[in-house]
Tab-separated table of C-alpha atoms (C1' of nucleotides) in Angstrom:
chain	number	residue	atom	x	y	z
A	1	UNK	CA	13.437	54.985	117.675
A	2	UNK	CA	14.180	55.193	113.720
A	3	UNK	CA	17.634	56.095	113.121
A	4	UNK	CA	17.274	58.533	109.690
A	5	UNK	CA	19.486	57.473	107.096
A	6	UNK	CA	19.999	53.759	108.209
A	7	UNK	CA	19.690	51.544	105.680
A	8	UNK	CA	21.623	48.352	106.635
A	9	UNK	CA	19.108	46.143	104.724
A	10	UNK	CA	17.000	48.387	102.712
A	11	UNK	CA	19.307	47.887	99.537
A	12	UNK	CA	19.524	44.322	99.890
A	13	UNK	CA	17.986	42.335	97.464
A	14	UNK	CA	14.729	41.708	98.744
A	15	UNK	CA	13.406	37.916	98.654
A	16	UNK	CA	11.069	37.928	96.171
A	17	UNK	CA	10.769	36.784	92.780
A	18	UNK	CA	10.098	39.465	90.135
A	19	UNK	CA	6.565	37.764	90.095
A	20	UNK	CA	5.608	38.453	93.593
A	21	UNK	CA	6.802	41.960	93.092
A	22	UNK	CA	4.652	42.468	90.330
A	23	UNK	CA	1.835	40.901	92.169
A	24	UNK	CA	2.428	43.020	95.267
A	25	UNK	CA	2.567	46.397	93.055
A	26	UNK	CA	-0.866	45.207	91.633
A	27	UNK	CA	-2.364	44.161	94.641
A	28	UNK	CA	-1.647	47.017	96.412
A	29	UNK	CA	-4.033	49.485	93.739
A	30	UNK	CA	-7.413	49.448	94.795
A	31	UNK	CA	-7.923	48.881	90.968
A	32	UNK	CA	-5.890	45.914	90.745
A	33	UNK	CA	-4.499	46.487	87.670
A	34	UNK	CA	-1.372	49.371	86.917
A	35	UNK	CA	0.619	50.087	84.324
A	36	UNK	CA	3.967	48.865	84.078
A	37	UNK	CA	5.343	52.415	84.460
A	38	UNK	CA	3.522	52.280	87.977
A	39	UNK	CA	4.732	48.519	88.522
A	40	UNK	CA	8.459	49.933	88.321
A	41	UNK	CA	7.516	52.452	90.518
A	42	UNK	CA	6.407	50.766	93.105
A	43	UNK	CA	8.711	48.304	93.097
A	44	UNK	CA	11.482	51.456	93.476
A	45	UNK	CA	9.712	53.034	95.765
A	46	UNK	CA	9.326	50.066	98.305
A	47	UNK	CA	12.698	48.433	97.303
A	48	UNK	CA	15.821	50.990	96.868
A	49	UNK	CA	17.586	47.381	95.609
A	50	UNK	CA	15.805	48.084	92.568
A	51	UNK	CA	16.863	51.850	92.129
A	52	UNK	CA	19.628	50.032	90.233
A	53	UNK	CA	20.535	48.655	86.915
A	54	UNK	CA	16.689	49.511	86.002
A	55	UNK	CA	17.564	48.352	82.023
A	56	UNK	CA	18.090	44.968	83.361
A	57	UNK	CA	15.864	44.166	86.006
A	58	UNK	CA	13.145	45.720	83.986
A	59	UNK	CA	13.765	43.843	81.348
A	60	UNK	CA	13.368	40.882	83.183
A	61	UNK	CA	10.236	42.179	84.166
A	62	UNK	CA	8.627	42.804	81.532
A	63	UNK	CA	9.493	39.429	80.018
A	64	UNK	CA	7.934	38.087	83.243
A	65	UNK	CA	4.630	40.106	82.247
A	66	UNK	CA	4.834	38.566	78.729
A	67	UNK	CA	5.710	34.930	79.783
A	68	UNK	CA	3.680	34.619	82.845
A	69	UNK	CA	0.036	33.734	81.893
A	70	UNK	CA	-0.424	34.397	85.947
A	71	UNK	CA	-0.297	38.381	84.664
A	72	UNK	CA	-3.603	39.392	82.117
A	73	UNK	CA	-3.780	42.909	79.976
A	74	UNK	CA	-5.840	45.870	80.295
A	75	UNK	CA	-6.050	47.559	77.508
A	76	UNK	CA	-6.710	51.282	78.430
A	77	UNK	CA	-9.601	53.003	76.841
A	78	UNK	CA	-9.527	55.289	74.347
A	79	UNK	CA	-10.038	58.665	76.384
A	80	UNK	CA	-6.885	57.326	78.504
A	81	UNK	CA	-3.827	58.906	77.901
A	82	UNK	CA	-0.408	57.200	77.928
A	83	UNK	CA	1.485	53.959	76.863
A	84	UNK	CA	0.914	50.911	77.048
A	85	UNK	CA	-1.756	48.943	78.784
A	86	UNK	CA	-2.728	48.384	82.380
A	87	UNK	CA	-1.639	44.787	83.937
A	88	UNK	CA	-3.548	42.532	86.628
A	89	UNK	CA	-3.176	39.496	87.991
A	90	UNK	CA	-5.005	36.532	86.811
A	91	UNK	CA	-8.225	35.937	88.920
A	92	UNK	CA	-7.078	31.814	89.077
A	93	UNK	CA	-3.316	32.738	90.364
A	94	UNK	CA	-4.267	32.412	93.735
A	95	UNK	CA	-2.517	29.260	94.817
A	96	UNK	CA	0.468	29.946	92.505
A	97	UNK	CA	2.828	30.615	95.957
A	98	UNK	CA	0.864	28.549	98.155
A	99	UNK	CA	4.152	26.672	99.545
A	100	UNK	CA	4.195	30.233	101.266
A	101	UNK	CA	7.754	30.698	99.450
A	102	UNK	CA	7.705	33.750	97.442
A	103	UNK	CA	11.269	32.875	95.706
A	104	UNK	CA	9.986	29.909	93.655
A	105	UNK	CA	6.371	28.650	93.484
A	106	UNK	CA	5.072	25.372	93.587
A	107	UNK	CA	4.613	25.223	89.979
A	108	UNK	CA	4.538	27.817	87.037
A	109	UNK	CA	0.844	29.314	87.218
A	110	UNK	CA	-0.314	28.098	83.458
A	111	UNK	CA	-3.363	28.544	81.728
A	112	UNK	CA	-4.331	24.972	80.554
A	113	UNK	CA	-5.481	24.377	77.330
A	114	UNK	CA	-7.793	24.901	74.007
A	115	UNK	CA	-11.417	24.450	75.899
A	116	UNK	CA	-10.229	25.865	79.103
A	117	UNK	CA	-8.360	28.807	77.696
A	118	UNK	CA	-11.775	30.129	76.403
A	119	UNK	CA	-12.208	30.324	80.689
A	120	UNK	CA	-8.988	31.984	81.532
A	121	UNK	CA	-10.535	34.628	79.032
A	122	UNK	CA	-13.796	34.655	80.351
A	123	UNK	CA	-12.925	34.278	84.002
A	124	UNK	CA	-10.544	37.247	83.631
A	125	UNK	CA	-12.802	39.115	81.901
A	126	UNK	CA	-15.763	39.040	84.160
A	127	UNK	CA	-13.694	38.971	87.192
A	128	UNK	CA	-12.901	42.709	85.640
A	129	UNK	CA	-15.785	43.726	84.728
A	130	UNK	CA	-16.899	43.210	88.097
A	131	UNK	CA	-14.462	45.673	89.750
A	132	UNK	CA	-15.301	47.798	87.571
A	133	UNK	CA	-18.704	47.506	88.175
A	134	UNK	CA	-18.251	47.562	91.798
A	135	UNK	CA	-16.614	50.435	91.054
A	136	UNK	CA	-18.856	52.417	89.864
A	137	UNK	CA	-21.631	52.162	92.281
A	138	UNK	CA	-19.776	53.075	94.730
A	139	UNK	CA	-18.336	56.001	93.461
A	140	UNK	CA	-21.481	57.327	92.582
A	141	UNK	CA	-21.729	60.090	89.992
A	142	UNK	CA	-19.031	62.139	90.816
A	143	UNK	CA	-17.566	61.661	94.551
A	144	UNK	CA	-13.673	62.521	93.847
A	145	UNK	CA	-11.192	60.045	93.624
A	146	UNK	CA	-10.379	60.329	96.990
A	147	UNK	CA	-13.452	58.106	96.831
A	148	UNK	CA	-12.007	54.951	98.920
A	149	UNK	CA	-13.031	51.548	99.130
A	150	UNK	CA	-12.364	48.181	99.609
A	151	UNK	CA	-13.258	46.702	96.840
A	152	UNK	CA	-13.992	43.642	98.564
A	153	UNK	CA	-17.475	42.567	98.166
A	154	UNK	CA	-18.843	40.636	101.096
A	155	UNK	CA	-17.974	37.374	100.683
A	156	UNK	CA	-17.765	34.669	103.392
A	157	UNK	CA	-14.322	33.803	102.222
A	158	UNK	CA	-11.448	33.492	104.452
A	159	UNK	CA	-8.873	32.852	101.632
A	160	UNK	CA	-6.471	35.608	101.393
A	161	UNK	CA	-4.824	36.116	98.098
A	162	UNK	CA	-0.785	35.250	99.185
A	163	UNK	CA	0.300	38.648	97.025
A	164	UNK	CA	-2.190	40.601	99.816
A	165	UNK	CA	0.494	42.923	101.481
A	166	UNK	CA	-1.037	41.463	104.515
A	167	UNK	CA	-0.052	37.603	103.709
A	168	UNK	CA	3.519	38.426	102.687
A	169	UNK	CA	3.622	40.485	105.592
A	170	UNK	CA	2.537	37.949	107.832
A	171	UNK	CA	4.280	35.484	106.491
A	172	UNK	CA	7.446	36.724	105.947
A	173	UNK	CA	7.605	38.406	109.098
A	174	UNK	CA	5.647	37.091	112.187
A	175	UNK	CA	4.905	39.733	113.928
A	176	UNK	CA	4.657	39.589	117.692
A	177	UNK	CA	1.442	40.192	118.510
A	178	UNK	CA	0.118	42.976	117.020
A	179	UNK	CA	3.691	45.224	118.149
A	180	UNK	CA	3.470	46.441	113.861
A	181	UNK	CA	0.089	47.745	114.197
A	182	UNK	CA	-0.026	49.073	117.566
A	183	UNK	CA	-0.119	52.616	116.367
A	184	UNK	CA	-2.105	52.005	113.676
A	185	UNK	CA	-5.687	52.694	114.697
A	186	UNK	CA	-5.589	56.509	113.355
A	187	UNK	CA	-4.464	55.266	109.474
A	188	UNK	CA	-8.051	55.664	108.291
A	189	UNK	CA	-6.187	57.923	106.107
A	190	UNK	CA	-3.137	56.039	104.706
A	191	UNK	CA	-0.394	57.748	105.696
A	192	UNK	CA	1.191	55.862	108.559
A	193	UNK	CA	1.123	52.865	106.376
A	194	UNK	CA	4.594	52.927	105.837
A	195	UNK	CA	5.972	53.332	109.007
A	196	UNK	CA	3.654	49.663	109.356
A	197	UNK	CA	5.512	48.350	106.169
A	198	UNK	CA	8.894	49.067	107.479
A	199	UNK	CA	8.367	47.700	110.361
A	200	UNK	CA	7.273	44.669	109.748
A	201	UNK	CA	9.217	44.657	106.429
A	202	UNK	CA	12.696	45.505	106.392
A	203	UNK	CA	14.249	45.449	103.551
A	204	UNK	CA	11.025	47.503	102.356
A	205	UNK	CA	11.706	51.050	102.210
A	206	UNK	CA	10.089	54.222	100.746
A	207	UNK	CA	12.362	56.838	101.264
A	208	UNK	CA	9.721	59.433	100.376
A	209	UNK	CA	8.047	58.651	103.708
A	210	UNK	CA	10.106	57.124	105.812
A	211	UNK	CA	10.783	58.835	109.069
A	212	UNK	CA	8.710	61.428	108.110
A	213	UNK	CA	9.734	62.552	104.797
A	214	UNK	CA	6.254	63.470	103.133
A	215	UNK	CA	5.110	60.782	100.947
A	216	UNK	CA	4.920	60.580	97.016
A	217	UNK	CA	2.584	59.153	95.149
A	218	UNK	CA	2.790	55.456	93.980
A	219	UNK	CA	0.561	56.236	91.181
A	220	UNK	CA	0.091	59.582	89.332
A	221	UNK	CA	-3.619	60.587	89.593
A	222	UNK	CA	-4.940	60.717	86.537
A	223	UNK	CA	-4.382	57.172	85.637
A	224	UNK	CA	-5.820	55.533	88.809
A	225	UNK	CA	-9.374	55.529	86.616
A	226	UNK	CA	-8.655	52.531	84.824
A	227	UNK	CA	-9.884	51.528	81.865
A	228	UNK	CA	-12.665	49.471	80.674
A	229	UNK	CA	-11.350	45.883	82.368
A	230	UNK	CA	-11.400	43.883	79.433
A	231	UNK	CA	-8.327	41.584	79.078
A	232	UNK	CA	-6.943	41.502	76.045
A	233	UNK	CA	-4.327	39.007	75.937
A	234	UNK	CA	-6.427	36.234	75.091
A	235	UNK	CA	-9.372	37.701	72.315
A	236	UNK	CA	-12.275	37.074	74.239
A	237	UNK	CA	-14.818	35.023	73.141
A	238	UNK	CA	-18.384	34.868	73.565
A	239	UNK	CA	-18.458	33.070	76.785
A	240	UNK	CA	-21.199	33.832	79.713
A	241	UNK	CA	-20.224	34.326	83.070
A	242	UNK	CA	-18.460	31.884	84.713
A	243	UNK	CA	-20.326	30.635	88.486
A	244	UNK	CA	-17.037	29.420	89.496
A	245	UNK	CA	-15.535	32.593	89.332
A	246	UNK	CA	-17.597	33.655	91.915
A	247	UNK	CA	-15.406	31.659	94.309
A	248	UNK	CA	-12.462	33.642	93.678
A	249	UNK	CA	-13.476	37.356	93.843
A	250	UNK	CA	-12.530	37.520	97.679
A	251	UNK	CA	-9.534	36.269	97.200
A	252	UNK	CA	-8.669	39.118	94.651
A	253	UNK	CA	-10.282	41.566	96.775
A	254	UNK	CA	-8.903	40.685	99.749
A	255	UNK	CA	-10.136	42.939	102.292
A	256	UNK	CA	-12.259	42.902	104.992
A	257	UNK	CA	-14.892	41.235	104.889
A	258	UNK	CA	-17.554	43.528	104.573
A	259	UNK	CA	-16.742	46.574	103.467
A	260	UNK	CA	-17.638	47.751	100.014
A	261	UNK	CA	-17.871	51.244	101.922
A	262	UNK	CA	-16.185	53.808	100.096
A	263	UNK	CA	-14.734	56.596	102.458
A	264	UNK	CA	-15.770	54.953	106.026
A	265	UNK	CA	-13.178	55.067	107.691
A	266	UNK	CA	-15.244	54.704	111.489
A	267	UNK	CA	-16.573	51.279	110.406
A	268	UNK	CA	-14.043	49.070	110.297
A	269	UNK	CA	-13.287	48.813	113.815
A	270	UNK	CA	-10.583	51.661	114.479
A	271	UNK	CA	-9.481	49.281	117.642
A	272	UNK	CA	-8.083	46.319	115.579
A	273	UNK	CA	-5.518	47.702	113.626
A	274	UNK	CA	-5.299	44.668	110.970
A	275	UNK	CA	-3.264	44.154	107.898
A	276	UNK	CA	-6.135	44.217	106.517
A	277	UNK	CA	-6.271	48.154	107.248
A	278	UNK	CA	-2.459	48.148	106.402
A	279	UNK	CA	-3.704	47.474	102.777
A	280	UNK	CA	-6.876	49.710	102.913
A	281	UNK	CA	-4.808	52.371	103.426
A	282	UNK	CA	-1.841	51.424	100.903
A	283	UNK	CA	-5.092	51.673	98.435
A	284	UNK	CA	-6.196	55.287	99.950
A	285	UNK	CA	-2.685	56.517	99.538
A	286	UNK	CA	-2.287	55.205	96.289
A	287	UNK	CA	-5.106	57.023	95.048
A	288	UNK	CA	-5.289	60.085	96.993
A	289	UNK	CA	-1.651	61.114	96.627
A	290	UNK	CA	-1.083	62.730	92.767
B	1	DC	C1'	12.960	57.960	69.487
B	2	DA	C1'	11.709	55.956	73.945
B	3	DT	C1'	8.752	52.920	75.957
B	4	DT	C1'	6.204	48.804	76.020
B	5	DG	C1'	5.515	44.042	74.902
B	6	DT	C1'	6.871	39.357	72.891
B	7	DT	C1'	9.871	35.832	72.148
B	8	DT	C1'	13.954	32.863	72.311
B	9	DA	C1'	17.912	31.209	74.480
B	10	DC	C1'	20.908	30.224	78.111
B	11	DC	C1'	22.426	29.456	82.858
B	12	DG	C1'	22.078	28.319	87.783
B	13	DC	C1'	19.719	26.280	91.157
B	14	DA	C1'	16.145	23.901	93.904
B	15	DA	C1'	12.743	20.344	94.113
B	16	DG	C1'	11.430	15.896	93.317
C	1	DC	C1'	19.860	12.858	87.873
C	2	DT	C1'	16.028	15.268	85.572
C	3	DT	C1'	12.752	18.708	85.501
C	4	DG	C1'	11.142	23.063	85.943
C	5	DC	C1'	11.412	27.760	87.817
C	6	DG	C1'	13.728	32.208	88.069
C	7	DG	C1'	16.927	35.568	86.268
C	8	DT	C1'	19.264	37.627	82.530
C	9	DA	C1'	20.411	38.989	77.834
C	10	DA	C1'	19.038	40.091	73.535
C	11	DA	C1'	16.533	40.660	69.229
C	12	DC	C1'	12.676	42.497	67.523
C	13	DA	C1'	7.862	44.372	66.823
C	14	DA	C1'	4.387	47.666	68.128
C	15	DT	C1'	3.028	51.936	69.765
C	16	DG	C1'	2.781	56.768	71.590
DNA sequence: CATTGTTTACCGCAAG
DNA sequence: CTTGCGGTAAACAATG
């Protein structure tokens, strides 16, 4: 029974580094890529920590974005209003937290070197492309954005890419049993998810929808159409697609398994509330809310 | 002008 | 102890 107004942790530094925030705010789009106005935004939304001293902790951000070759930039396209380019995470980042700490990784995610730069570009790039690909078929002409999907193309892949809300989650906090997600078989439209986050994630906290306070948008509508996914950190170079690559689309699209449905929200069996739902509808609510 | 992005430098701390 | 990662500050360029 939520207590309204409690926040004994909520504005407690949370215990992640400003990388895994970024990668969580980027994970949770069904694009995979925001802006860094959005990135902030998330980040405040889930963390009131961060409704503080936003000059310096977004500075640090930022230089994260810069330094970290784990983070790749969109540019927008030209009919695409606003500032500043749209960020992702770099399709090859996977293992960058695989000690399952999400203070410090392992190692610095780097992109090696002369030759194998040319792949970070091309990787990226066609890792991108894809989505945006995928994309498009499944929106079809015209179906509004409400238009959801998992972008997760079916794959026989069990990796789970550790910024997936569902790996921190289950990571960070074990849940007993499946106590977070009891009530979650009637999310099919997103808007329990919190009450999931909380739960299982305490110092989380969205005060726009927490004990029912209507929810606000994580991403204003009219950017969630992203732009062409080109990155353009590294200028790309003539390179063909890269198999390997292949290998590492699940990871980034970690969803269920199979569904590249848009909008179905009777397939993916109602009865087993998973995290993988939990981010499903993160993604609805992200783009459905304006 | 405000925001976004890049870069350098420094410090503290944890891992090895 | 050394190395490397993370956080912060700050200067500066680019861009809308």
């Amino acid at each position: 029974m939520p207590r309204p107004g409690r926040n004994t942790y909520s504005d407690q530094k949370p215990p992640y580094s400003y990388i895994s925030l970024t990668a969580m705010a980027i994970q949770s789009c069904p694009e995979k890529m925001l802006p860094l106005s959005e990135i902030y935004k998330f980040i405040m939304d889930m963390f009131p920590y961060y409704r503080e001293n936003t000059q310096r902790w977004q500075n640090s951000l930022r230089h994260n974005l810069s330094f970290n070759d784990c983070f790749i930039k969109i540019p927008r396209r030209p009919d695409q209003p606003g500032k500043g380019s749209f960020w992702a995470l770099h399709p090859n980042c996977g293992e960058m937290f695989e000690n399952g700490s999400f203070l410090r990784r392992r190692k610095r995610f780097k992109v090696m070197i002369a030759s194998e730069h040319l792949q970070k570009r091309s990787d990226a790039t066609h890792f991108l492309q894809q989505q945006a690909k995928l994309r498009i078929t499944s929106l079809g002409t015209h179906l509004p954005q409400l238009t959801n999907y998992n972008l997760s193309v079916s794959q026989p892949s069990t990796f789970k890419h550790p910024f997936a809300i569902e790996n921190i989650i289950a990571r960070d906090y074990k849940m007993p049993g499946s106590l977070a997600f009891s009530t979650m078989q009637s999310i099919s439209t997103g808007y329990h998810i919190h009450n999931q986050l909380t739960t299982a994630w305490p110092h989380m906290h969205n005060s726009n929808n927490v004990y029912g306070v209507p929810l606000k948008s994580l991403s204003h509508g009219a950017q969630s159409l992203p732009s062409i996914p080109v990155p353009i950190k590294p200028a790309p170079a003539s390179v063909a697609s890269i198999p390997a690559l292949h290998a590492h689309l699940p990871a980034f699209l970690s969803g269920s398994p199979q569904s590249l449905s848009p909008t179905s929200p009777g397939q993916s069996s109602p009865a087993t509330p998973s995290p993988t739902s939990l981010l499903h509808s993160l993604a609805v609510r992200c783009q459905e809310v304006t």
